Coordinates of C-alpha atoms and ligand atoms in Angstrom, one line a residue:
E1 CA 43.7 -5.8 23.6
P2 CA 46.0 -2.9 22.7
V3 CA 43.7 -2.1 19.8
I4 CA 40.6 -2.1 22.0
K5 CA 42.4 0.1 24.6
F6 CA 43.5 2.5 21.8
F7 CA 39.9 2.9 20.5
E8 CA 38.5 3.1 24.1
G9 CA 41.0 5.9 24.7
I10 CA 39.8 7.8 21.6
T11 CA 36.2 7.3 22.7
D12 CA 37.0 8.8 26.2
M13 CA 38.8 11.6 24.6
T14 CA 36.0 12.4 22.2
I15 CA 33.5 12.3 25.0
Q16 CA 35.6 14.8 27.0
I17 CA 35.9 17.1 24.0
V18 CA 32.1 17.0 23.6
I19 CA 31.5 17.7 27.3
M20 CA 33.9 20.7 27.1
A21 CA 32.0 21.9 24.0
M22 CA 28.6 21.5 25.7
R23 CA 29.9 23.5 28.7
L24 CA 31.0 26.3 26.4
A25 CA 27.8 26.1 24.3
P26 CA 25.5 28.3 26.4
Y27 CA 28.1 31.1 26.5
G28 CA 28.6 30.8 22.7
V29 CA 24.8 30.9 22.1
F30 CA 24.4 33.9 24.4
A31 CA 27.2 35.7 22.5
I32 CA 25.9 35.0 19.0
I33 CA 22.3 35.9 20.0
A34 CA 23.6 39.1 21.7
S35 CA 25.7 40.1 18.7
T36 CA 22.8 39.4 16.2
L37 CA 20.4 41.4 18.4
A38 CA 23.0 44.3 18.5
Q39 CA 23.4 44.2 14.7
T40 CA 19.7 44.0 13.8
Q41 CA 18.7 46.3 16.8
S42 CA 15.5 44.4 17.2
T43 CA 14.1 41.5 19.2
E44 CA 12.2 40.2 16.3
L45 CA 14.5 37.2 15.9
L46 CA 14.0 36.1 19.5
M47 CA 10.3 36.7 19.2
A48 CA 10.2 34.5 16.1
L49 CA 11.2 31.6 18.2
I50 CA 7.7 31.6 19.8
P51 CA 5.7 31.0 16.6
F52 CA 8.5 28.6 15.5
S53 CA 8.1 26.5 18.7
I54 CA 4.3 26.6 18.5
C55 CA 4.5 25.4 14.9
V56 CA 6.8 22.5 15.9
V57 CA 4.6 21.5 18.9
V58 CA 1.3 21.7 16.9
G59 CA 2.9 19.6 14.1
L60 CA 4.1 17.0 16.6
L61 CA 0.7 16.9 18.2
V62 CA -1.1 16.5 14.9
H63 CA 1.3 13.7 13.9
V64 CA 1.4 11.8 17.1
I65 CA -2.3 11.8 17.6
G66 CA -3.5 11.9 14.0
T67 CA -1.2 9.7 12.0
N68 CA -0.8 7.2 14.8
S69 CA -4.5 6.9 15.4
L70 CA -5.0 6.2 11.7
V71 CA -2.3 3.5 11.8
L72 CA -3.8 1.9 14.9
Y73 CA -7.4 2.0 13.8
F74 CA -7.1 1.1 10.1
L75 CA -3.9 -0.9 9.9
A76 CA -3.7 -2.6 13.3
K77 CA -7.4 -2.7 14.0
R78 CA -7.0 -1.3 17.5
N79 CA -8.8 1.3 19.5
P80 CA -6.5 4.3 19.5
I81 CA -7.7 5.9 22.7
D82 CA -7.2 2.7 24.7
N83 CA -3.8 2.2 23.3
F84 CA -2.7 5.8 23.9
K85 CA -3.8 5.5 27.5
K86 CA -1.5 2.5 27.9
M87 CA 1.4 4.4 26.3
K88 CA 1.1 7.4 28.7
A89 CA 3.7 6.3 31.3
V90 CA 6.3 5.7 28.5
A91 CA 5.5 9.0 26.9
I92 CA 6.1 10.8 30.2
T93 CA 9.4 9.0 30.6
A94 CA 10.5 9.9 27.1
F95 CA 9.5 13.5 27.8
S96 CA 11.5 13.7 31.0
T97 CA 14.6 11.9 29.7
S98 CA 14.6 13.3 26.1
S99 CA 16.1 10.0 25.1
S100 CA 14.5 7.2 23.1
G101 CA 17.5 5.0 24.1
A102 CA 17.1 5.6 27.8
T103 CA 13.4 4.9 27.6
M104 CA 13.8 1.8 25.5
P105 CA 13.7 -0.9 28.2
F106 CA 10.4 0.6 29.5
T107 CA 9.1 0.9 25.9
M108 CA 9.7 -2.8 25.4
K109 CA 8.2 -3.8 28.7
T110 CA 5.1 -1.7 28.0
A111 CA 4.8 -3.1 24.4
E112 CA 4.9 -6.6 25.7
Q113 CA 2.9 -6.4 29.0
E114 CA 0.4 -3.6 28.2
L115 CA 0.0 -3.5 24.5
G116 CA 0.1 -7.3 23.9
V117 CA 3.0 -7.3 21.5
K118 CA 4.8 -10.6 21.2
K119 CA 8.3 -10.6 22.7
D120 CA 10.1 -11.6 19.5
V121 CA 8.4 -8.7 17.7
S122 CA 9.0 -6.1 20.4
S123 CA 12.6 -7.1 20.9
F124 CA 13.3 -6.6 17.3
V125 CA 11.1 -3.6 16.4
I126 CA 11.6 -1.4 19.4
P127 CA 15.4 -1.3 19.5
L128 CA 15.4 -0.9 15.7
G129 CA 12.8 1.9 16.0
A130 CA 14.6 3.6 18.8
T131 CA 17.6 3.9 16.4
I132 CA 16.0 4.7 13.0
N133 CA 12.4 5.6 13.5
M134 CA 12.6 9.3 14.5
D135 CA 9.4 10.8 13.1
G136 CA 9.3 13.6 15.7
T137 CA 13.0 14.5 15.0
A138 CA 12.4 14.5 11.2
L139 CA 9.4 16.9 11.7
F140 CA 11.4 19.2 13.9
Q141 CA 14.3 19.2 11.5
G142 CA 12.1 20.0 8.5
V143 CA 10.4 22.9 10.3
S144 CA 13.7 24.2 11.5
A145 CA 15.2 24.2 8.1
L146 CA 12.3 26.2 6.7
F147 CA 12.5 28.6 9.7
L148 CA 16.2 29.2 9.2
A149 CA 15.8 29.6 5.4
N150 CA 13.3 32.4 6.3
I151 CA 15.7 34.0 8.8
Y152 CA 18.5 34.1 6.2
G153 CA 16.1 35.3 3.5
I154 CA 16.7 32.2 1.4
D155 CA 13.9 31.4 -0.9
L156 CA 13.6 27.6 -1.1
T157 CA 12.3 26.3 -4.4
I158 CA 10.0 23.3 -4.5
G159 CA 13.1 21.2 -5.3
G160 CA 14.8 22.7 -2.2
Q161 CA 11.8 21.9 0.0
L162 CA 11.7 18.3 -1.4
T163 CA 15.4 18.0 -0.6
V164 CA 14.6 19.2 3.0
I165 CA 11.9 16.5 3.3
V166 CA 14.2 13.7 2.0
M167 CA 17.2 14.9 4.0
A168 CA 15.1 15.2 7.2
V169 CA 14.0 11.6 7.0
M170 CA 17.6 10.4 6.2
A171 CA 19.1 12.6 8.9
S172 CA 16.6 11.5 11.5
I173 CA 17.6 7.9 10.8
G174 CA 21.2 8.9 11.5
T175 CA 20.2 10.7 14.7
A176 CA 21.4 9.0 17.9
A177 CA 18.7 8.1 20.5
V178 CA 20.1 10.5 23.1
P179 CA 19.2 14.1 24.1
G180 CA 19.9 16.9 21.8
V181 CA 21.4 15.2 18.8
G182 CA 18.6 16.1 16.4
I183 CA 19.8 19.7 16.3
V184 CA 23.4 18.7 15.5
I185 CA 22.4 16.5 12.6
L186 CA 20.2 19.3 11.4
T187 CA 23.4 21.0 10.1
M188 CA 23.6 18.2 7.4
I189 CA 20.2 19.3 6.1
L190 CA 21.1 23.0 6.2
V191 CA 24.2 22.4 4.2
S192 CA 22.3 20.4 1.5
V193 CA 20.1 23.5 0.8
N194 CA 22.8 26.1 1.2
I195 CA 21.6 27.5 4.6
P196 CA 24.5 28.5 6.8
P197 CA 24.8 25.6 9.3
E198 CA 25.6 27.9 12.2
G199 CA 22.0 28.9 12.1
I200 CA 21.3 26.0 14.5
L201 CA 22.5 28.4 17.2
F202 CA 19.4 30.5 16.8
I203 CA 17.3 27.4 17.7
L204 CA 19.4 26.3 20.6
P205 CA 17.5 28.4 23.2
V206 CA 14.3 26.3 22.6
N207 CA 16.0 23.1 21.7
N208 CA 15.7 21.4 25.1
L209 CA 12.0 21.8 25.3
L210 CA 11.4 20.8 21.7
D211 CA 13.7 17.8 22.3
M212 CA 11.5 16.6 25.1
C213 CA 8.4 16.9 22.9
R214 CA 9.9 15.2 19.8
T215 CA 11.3 12.3 21.8
V216 CA 7.7 11.5 22.9
V217 CA 6.7 11.3 19.3
N218 CA 9.7 9.1 18.4
V219 CA 8.9 6.7 21.2
V220 CA 5.1 6.5 20.6
G221 CA 5.9 5.9 16.9
D222 CA 8.0 2.9 17.9
M223 CA 5.2 1.4 20.0
V224 CA 2.7 2.0 17.2
C225 CA 5.0 0.3 14.7
S226 CA 5.5 -2.7 17.0
I227 CA 1.7 -3.0 17.4
Y228 CA 1.2 -2.9 13.6
I229 CA 4.0 -5.5 12.9
N230 CA 2.6 -7.7 15.6
H231 CA -0.9 -7.5 14.0
G232 CA 0.7 -8.5 10.7
E233 CA 2.5 -11.4 12.3
E234 CA -0.7 -12.6 13.9
K235 CA -2.5 -12.5 10.6
V236 CA 0.2 -14.5 8.9
S237 CA 0.3 -17.2 11.6
K238 CA -3.5 -17.7 11.5
Ligands
LIG1 N1 16.3 13.1 21.8 C1 15.8 12.4 20.6 C2 15.6 11.0 20.9 O1 16.3 10.4 21.7 C3 16.7 12.6 19.4 C4 16.8 14.1 19.0 O2 15.9 14.5 18.2 O3 17.6 14.8 19.4 O4 14.7 10.4 20.3

């Protein structure tokens, strides 16, 4: 019991430190953006966030509709449009909570009751997916790394770009299913290709909105995976 109490104390303390840091973050971001704007004397950097965000959102849309439709149609032998309609309410919940973890109970219920996934499949695949399957986050991290490389004038070689791809997939696995963590883990990728990790501050102003969008992709990906695994299980048991 004393050991448990000790670690609970450390957890509470860590959470308090994170809360304090999160409260300070907006002022820090404001200060760093203000000083960069003053140094460069141009709003180009802020304006660059617009095409960056559009790029992330278009990438997410292409992936969530395109890749998942292909998996549903060819691998799971399902009608993608019908299935997407059934996922709509879960997608809206993911968008508004920015958390795959918070959406998880609803994701499981929808997979079982609307999408016809067996309980033993959904209760394994969905929680596992919510933790490690973060395709939206990986996409965001990849685009962000390239964007920041451009901002810092770092010319990434093909090797560097491959590192970004591999690291983005690994880092997204390590991202917790809660709001905003994807951008913190992004620092790991930046360090691996020698981009200054404080670069994430430039992305912070648009992070909330992009977090909402990428969480939808993460959650839809989990449901599509559960449908596919369920299809495989059905084939085996026939
Ligand atoms: N909010 C995301 C999720 O819960 C994780 C992230 O990319 O920050 O799926």
